[in-house]
mmCIF file of C-alpha atoms in Angstrom:
data_model
loop_
_atom_site.group_PDB
_atom_site.id
_atom_site.type_symbol
_atom_site.label_atom_id
_atom_site.label_comp_id
_atom_site.label_asym_id
_atom_site.label_seq_id
_atom_site.Cartn_x
_atom_site.Cartn_y
_atom_site.Cartn_z
ATOM 1 C CA MET A 473 80.714 23.842 5.579
ATOM 2 C CA ASP A 474 79.732 26.320 2.881
ATOM 3 C CA THR A 475 78.607 29.886 3.443
ATOM 4 C CA ARG A 476 74.880 29.193 3.198
ATOM 5 C CA GLU A 477 75.134 26.439 5.782
ATOM 6 C CA LEU A 478 77.024 28.731 8.148
ATOM 7 C CA VAL A 479 74.429 31.481 7.763
ATOM 8 C CA ASP A 480 71.617 28.975 8.351
ATOM 9 C CA GLN A 481 73.425 27.698 11.438
ATOM 10 C CA VAL A 482 73.781 31.213 12.839
ATOM 11 C CA GLU A 483 70.147 32.061 12.145
ATOM 12 C CA ALA A 484 68.928 28.820 13.743
ATOM 13 C CA SER A 485 71.009 29.517 16.846
ATOM 14 C CA LEU A 486 69.679 33.073 17.031
ATOM 15 C CA ALA A 487 66.091 31.824 16.761
ATOM 16 C CA GLN A 488 66.640 29.434 19.666
ATOM 17 C CA ALA A 489 68.393 32.123 21.702
ATOM 18 C CA GLN A 490 65.539 34.517 20.967
ATOM 19 C CA HIS A 491 63.042 31.987 22.329
ATOM 20 C CA PHE A 492 64.866 31.244 25.569
ATOM 21 C CA LEU A 493 65.979 34.799 26.296
ATOM 22 C CA GLY A 494 62.413 35.973 25.798
ATOM 23 C CA ILE A 495 61.325 33.491 28.465
ATOM 24 C CA ALA A 496 64.146 34.594 30.753
ATOM 25 C CA ASP A 497 63.194 38.247 30.354
ATOM 26 C CA TYR A 498 59.511 37.668 31.101
ATOM 27 C CA ASP A 499 60.081 35.341 34.054
ATOM 28 C CA THR A 500 62.759 37.530 35.633
ATOM 29 C CA GLN A 501 60.421 40.498 35.649
ATOM 30 C CA SER A 502 57.550 38.347 36.910
ATOM 31 C CA ALA A 503 59.623 36.884 39.755
ATOM 32 C CA THR A 504 60.894 40.328 40.731
ATOM 33 C CA ALA A 505 57.405 41.809 40.899
ATOM 34 C CA GLY A 506 56.218 38.789 42.865
ATOM 35 C CA ALA A 507 59.041 39.022 45.385
ATOM 36 C CA GLN A 508 58.221 42.700 45.865
ATOM 37 C CA ARG A 509 54.544 41.959 46.528
ATOM 38 C CA ARG A 510 55.305 39.153 48.967
ATOM 39 C CA ALA A 511 57.888 41.265 50.802
ATOM 40 C CA LEU A 512 55.270 43.955 51.395
ATOM 41 C CA GLU A 513 52.884 41.386 52.864
ATOM 42 C CA GLY A 514 55.261 40.637 55.731
ATOM 43 C CA THR A 515 54.237 36.985 56.218
ATOM 44 C CA PRO A 516 53.379 35.580 52.766
ATOM 45 C CA LEU A 517 52.009 32.094 52.282
ATOM 46 C CA PRO A 518 54.770 29.633 51.289
ATOM 47 C CA GLY A 519 52.801 28.470 48.261
ATOM 48 C CA MET A 520 52.731 31.988 46.879
ATOM 49 C CA VAL A 521 56.476 32.340 47.325
ATOM 50 C CA ALA A 522 56.941 29.013 45.533
ATOM 51 C CA ALA A 523 55.331 30.406 42.389
ATOM 52 C CA HIS A 524 57.852 33.236 42.239
ATOM 53 C CA ARG A 525 60.700 30.873 43.122
ATOM 54 C CA ASP A 526 59.705 28.659 40.203
ATOM 55 C CA ALA A 527 59.532 31.663 37.868
ATOM 56 C CA ALA A 528 63.027 32.746 38.898
ATOM 57 C CA ALA A 529 64.366 29.207 38.503
ATOM 58 C CA GLU A 530 62.822 28.981 35.040
ATOM 59 C CA ALA A 531 64.311 32.364 34.146
ATOM 60 C CA TYR A 532 67.756 31.190 35.227
ATOM 61 C CA ASP A 533 67.452 27.963 33.237
ATOM 62 C CA ALA A 534 66.203 29.836 30.168
ATOM 63 C CA LEU A 535 69.060 32.328 30.438
ATOM 64 C CA GLN A 536 71.605 29.513 30.489
ATOM 65 C CA ARG A 537 70.019 27.751 27.528
ATOM 66 C CA GLY A 538 69.716 31.009 25.623
ATOM 67 C CA SER A 539 73.367 31.757 26.347
ATOM 68 C CA GLU A 540 74.389 28.400 24.901
ATOM 69 C CA HIS A 541 72.631 29.217 21.640
ATOM 70 C CA VAL A 542 74.196 32.692 21.611
ATOM 71 C CA ASN A 543 77.601 31.022 21.966
ATOM 72 C CA HIS A 544 76.799 28.758 19.022
ATOM 73 C CA ALA A 545 75.789 31.790 16.966
ATOM 74 C CA TYR A 546 79.052 33.491 17.917
ATOM 75 C CA ALA A 547 81.083 30.511 16.703
ATOM 76 C CA GLY A 548 79.215 30.553 13.404
ATOM 77 C CA VAL A 549 79.671 34.284 12.848
ATOM 78 C CA ILE A 550 83.379 34.038 13.641
ATOM 79 C CA ALA A 551 83.647 31.349 10.970
ATOM 80 C CA LEU A 552 81.934 33.721 8.536
ATOM 81 C CA THR A 553 84.607 36.360 9.137
ATOM 82 C CA LYS A 554 87.193 34.100 7.519
ATOM 83 C CA ALA A 555 87.929 33.382 3.875
ATOM 84 C CA PRO A 556 86.266 32.359 1.650
ATOM 85 C CA HIS A 557 83.043 33.381 3.386
ATOM 86 C CA LEU A 558 83.556 37.081 4.089
ATOM 87 C CA ALA A 559 82.876 39.384 1.138
ATOM 88 C CA ASP A 560 81.746 42.940 0.482
ATOM 89 C CA GLU A 561 78.221 41.642 -0.104
ATOM 90 C CA ASN A 562 77.824 40.096 3.337
ATOM 91 C CA HIS A 563 80.145 42.321 5.368
ATOM 92 C CA ASP A 564 77.412 44.482 6.932
ATOM 93 C CA TRP A 565 75.368 41.459 7.983
ATOM 94 C CA VAL A 566 78.368 39.667 9.487
ATOM 95 C CA VAL A 567 79.604 42.725 11.401
ATOM 96 C CA GLY A 568 76.136 43.681 12.634
ATOM 97 C CA THR A 569 75.321 40.153 13.737
ATOM 98 C CA LEU A 570 78.675 39.732 15.451
ATOM 99 C CA ALA A 571 78.234 42.989 17.363
ATOM 100 C CA SER A 572 74.760 41.936 18.543
ATOM 101 C CA VAL A 573 75.937 38.477 19.558
ATOM 102 C CA VAL A 574 78.867 39.858 21.544
ATOM 103 C CA GLU A 575 76.590 42.355 23.298
ATOM 104 C CA ALA A 576 74.164 39.561 24.181
ATOM 105 C CA MET A 577 76.988 37.401 25.549
ATOM 106 C CA VAL A 578 78.240 40.218 27.756
ATOM 107 C CA ALA A 579 74.736 41.080 29.006
ATOM 108 C CA ALA A 580 73.881 37.465 29.806
ATOM 109 C CA GLY A 581 77.143 37.098 31.683
ATOM 110 C CA LYS A 582 76.347 40.162 33.786
ATOM 111 C CA ALA A 583 72.810 38.937 34.515
ATOM 112 C CA THR A 584 73.729 35.423 35.605
ATOM 113 C CA PRO A 585 75.148 36.061 39.127
ATOM 114 C CA SER A 586 72.254 38.294 40.215
ATOM 115 C CA LEU A 587 69.624 35.991 38.762
ATOM 116 C CA GLU A 588 71.203 32.998 40.455
ATOM 117 C CA ALA A 589 71.424 34.837 43.795
ATOM 118 C CA GLY A 590 67.831 36.031 43.557
ATOM 119 C CA THR A 591 66.630 32.502 42.869
ATOM 120 C CA THR A 592 68.587 31.197 45.860
ATOM 121 C CA HIS A 593 66.970 33.770 48.143
ATOM 122 C CA LEU A 594 63.510 32.779 46.912
ATOM 123 C CA PHE A 595 64.261 29.138 47.678
ATOM 124 C CA ALA A 596 65.267 30.187 51.199
ATOM 125 C CA ALA A 597 62.114 32.285 51.583
ATOM 126 C CA ASN A 598 59.879 29.357 50.653
ATOM 127 C CA ASN A 599 60.283 27.693 54.043
ATOM 128 C CA PRO A 600 57.133 27.292 56.180
ATOM 129 C CA ALA A 601 59.236 26.719 59.295
ATOM 130 C CA ALA A 602 61.335 29.848 58.879
ATOM 131 C CA ASP A 603 60.944 32.894 61.073
ATOM 132 C CA PRO A 604 58.679 35.423 59.291
ATOM 133 C CA ARG A 605 61.338 38.092 59.647
ATOM 134 C CA ARG A 606 63.844 35.831 57.896
ATOM 135 C CA VAL A 607 61.349 35.141 55.121
ATOM 136 C CA SER A 608 60.790 38.862 54.644
ATOM 137 C CA SER A 609 64.535 39.494 54.594
ATOM 138 C CA GLN A 610 65.074 36.784 51.973
ATOM 139 C CA LEU A 611 62.305 38.229 49.819
ATOM 140 C CA VAL A 612 63.839 41.693 49.939
ATOM 141 C CA LYS A 613 67.227 40.261 48.991
ATOM 142 C CA ALA A 614 65.629 38.279 46.160
ATOM 143 C CA ARG A 615 63.870 41.386 44.882
ATOM 144 C CA ASP A 616 67.076 43.414 44.978
ATOM 145 C CA GLU A 617 69.147 40.767 43.181
ATOM 146 C CA LEU A 618 66.519 40.115 40.540
ATOM 147 C CA SER A 619 66.145 43.848 39.964
ATOM 148 C CA LEU A 620 69.853 43.979 39.159
ATOM 149 C CA ALA A 621 69.440 41.162 36.645
ATOM 150 C CA ILE A 622 66.466 42.652 34.789
ATOM 151 C CA PRO A 623 68.263 45.265 32.631
ATOM 152 C CA HIS A 624 70.939 42.786 31.564
ATOM 153 C CA VAL A 625 68.472 40.016 30.715
ATOM 154 C CA SER A 626 66.356 42.533 28.804
ATOM 155 C CA THR A 627 69.402 43.765 26.900
ATOM 156 C CA ALA A 628 70.382 40.232 25.910
ATOM 157 C CA ALA A 629 66.846 39.507 24.724
ATOM 158 C CA ARG A 630 66.581 42.800 22.831
ATOM 159 C CA VAL A 631 69.836 42.558 20.907
ATOM 160 C CA VAL A 632 69.171 38.936 19.966
ATOM 161 C CA ASP A 633 65.736 40.001 18.705
ATOM 162 C CA GLN A 634 67.459 42.609 16.561
ATOM 163 C CA ALA A 635 70.016 40.129 15.280
ATOM 164 C CA ALA A 636 67.362 37.539 14.458
ATOM 165 C CA ALA A 637 65.346 40.155 12.554
ATOM 166 C CA ARG A 638 68.333 41.323 10.519
ATOM 167 C CA HIS A 639 67.924 40.310 6.868
ATOM 168 C CA SER A 640 70.572 37.777 5.920
ATOM 169 C CA PRO A 641 72.189 37.860 2.487
ATOM 170 C CA ASP A 642 71.262 35.305 -0.141
ATOM 171 C CA THR A 643 73.949 32.890 -1.225
ATOM 172 C CA GLN A 644 75.424 32.167 -4.573
ATOM 173 C CA VAL A 645 75.191 28.626 -5.914
ATOM 174 C CA GLY A 646 78.073 26.341 -5.026
ATOM 175 C CA PRO A 647 80.018 25.326 -1.943
ATOM 176 C CA ALA A 648 82.065 27.769 0.082
ATOM 177 C CA GLN A 649 80.985 30.750 -1.995
ATOM 178 C CA PRO A 650 80.726 34.321 -0.682
ATOM 179 C CA LEU A 651 77.229 35.560 -0.004
ATOM 180 C CA ALA A 652 75.466 37.781 -2.522
ATOM 181 C CA ARG A 653 72.809 40.020 -0.994
ATOM 182 C CA ALA A 654 69.778 40.750 -3.126
ATOM 183 C CA GLN A 655 69.645 44.416 -4.031
ATOM 184 C CA THR A 656 66.767 46.531 -2.791
ATOM 185 C CA PRO A 657 65.862 50.095 -3.770
ATOM 186 C CA ALA A 658 67.316 51.287 -0.458
ATOM 187 C CA ALA A 659 70.503 49.347 -1.038
ATOM 188 C CA ASP A 660 70.793 50.621 -4.602
ATOM 189 C CA GLY A 661 70.612 54.189 -3.322
ATOM 190 C CA ARG A 662 73.520 53.787 -0.919
ATOM 191 C CA ALA A 663 77.015 54.844 -1.927
ATOM 192 C CA HIS A 664 79.233 51.807 -2.480
ATOM 193 C CA HIS A 665 82.979 51.667 -2.327
ATOM 194 C CA SER A 666 85.600 49.080 -3.122
ATOM 195 C CA CYS A 667 87.338 47.244 -0.326
ATOM 196 C CA HIS A 668 89.374 44.037 -0.213
ATOM 197 C CA THR A 669 88.141 41.171 1.942
ATOM 198 C CA THR A 670 91.235 41.432 4.105
ATOM 199 C CA GLY A 671 90.374 45.019 4.894
ATOM 200 C CA ARG A 672 86.857 43.943 5.833
ATOM 201 C CA ALA A 673 88.214 41.275 8.136
ATOM 202 C CA GLN A 674 90.404 43.837 9.868
ATOM 203 C CA ALA A 675 87.314 45.933 10.537
ATOM 204 C CA LEU A 676 85.933 43.039 12.586
ATOM 205 C CA LYS A 677 88.880 42.965 14.979
ATOM 206 C CA PRO A 678 87.665 45.663 17.405
ATOM 207 C CA VAL A 679 84.345 43.835 17.768
ATOM 208 C CA THR A 680 85.934 40.495 18.601
ATOM 209 C CA GLU A 681 88.280 42.183 21.034
ATOM 210 C CA LEU A 682 85.269 43.555 22.908
ATOM 211 C CA LEU A 683 84.412 40.092 24.165
ATOM 212 C CA SER A 684 87.927 39.296 25.341
ATOM 213 C CA HIS A 685 88.070 42.509 27.398
ATOM 214 C CA SER A 686 84.576 42.159 28.917
#
């Protein structure tokens, strides 16, 4: 696979991740607010709880699907860190995208247990035969778990948004060629320095190690 194809693959994965993580972020916050409202009611109608349960379940599903696309993006960026793809011209884009992808992976991983637990509590609360006190307790637990998930889901969505918005370099003609980023006035004004590709690759090591230690 040549460099342009790898970049396109990463960008397509980021676009899909952006879509699903956006859904996860919205639905997690919606389910949390709903669980809070129902908990304050004391004896909520089961049908009303079901709406929040469904929102939480959709958030969990969207988070998992978004995470899969983030993982695909990670694999593509890692491939771009290797010869002959990595070059001075695309180094900033590769490093920046890799850092965002790793941060999104870590955040999604932290959100998953709480989001799953919150969804489980909402399923338990949506039981017409349950004691009202048990329903209220399950709603409070759901609210608390979902509240823990919110900042991590939001972080994953935010950093993927940033990565998807990052301008990718243009490619040179030909297979397996390094990327050549079009120059802009801002880019022309920056100080440039010479660096071998191997040195650039070494600069990526701390970022990749972040994931293994998370």
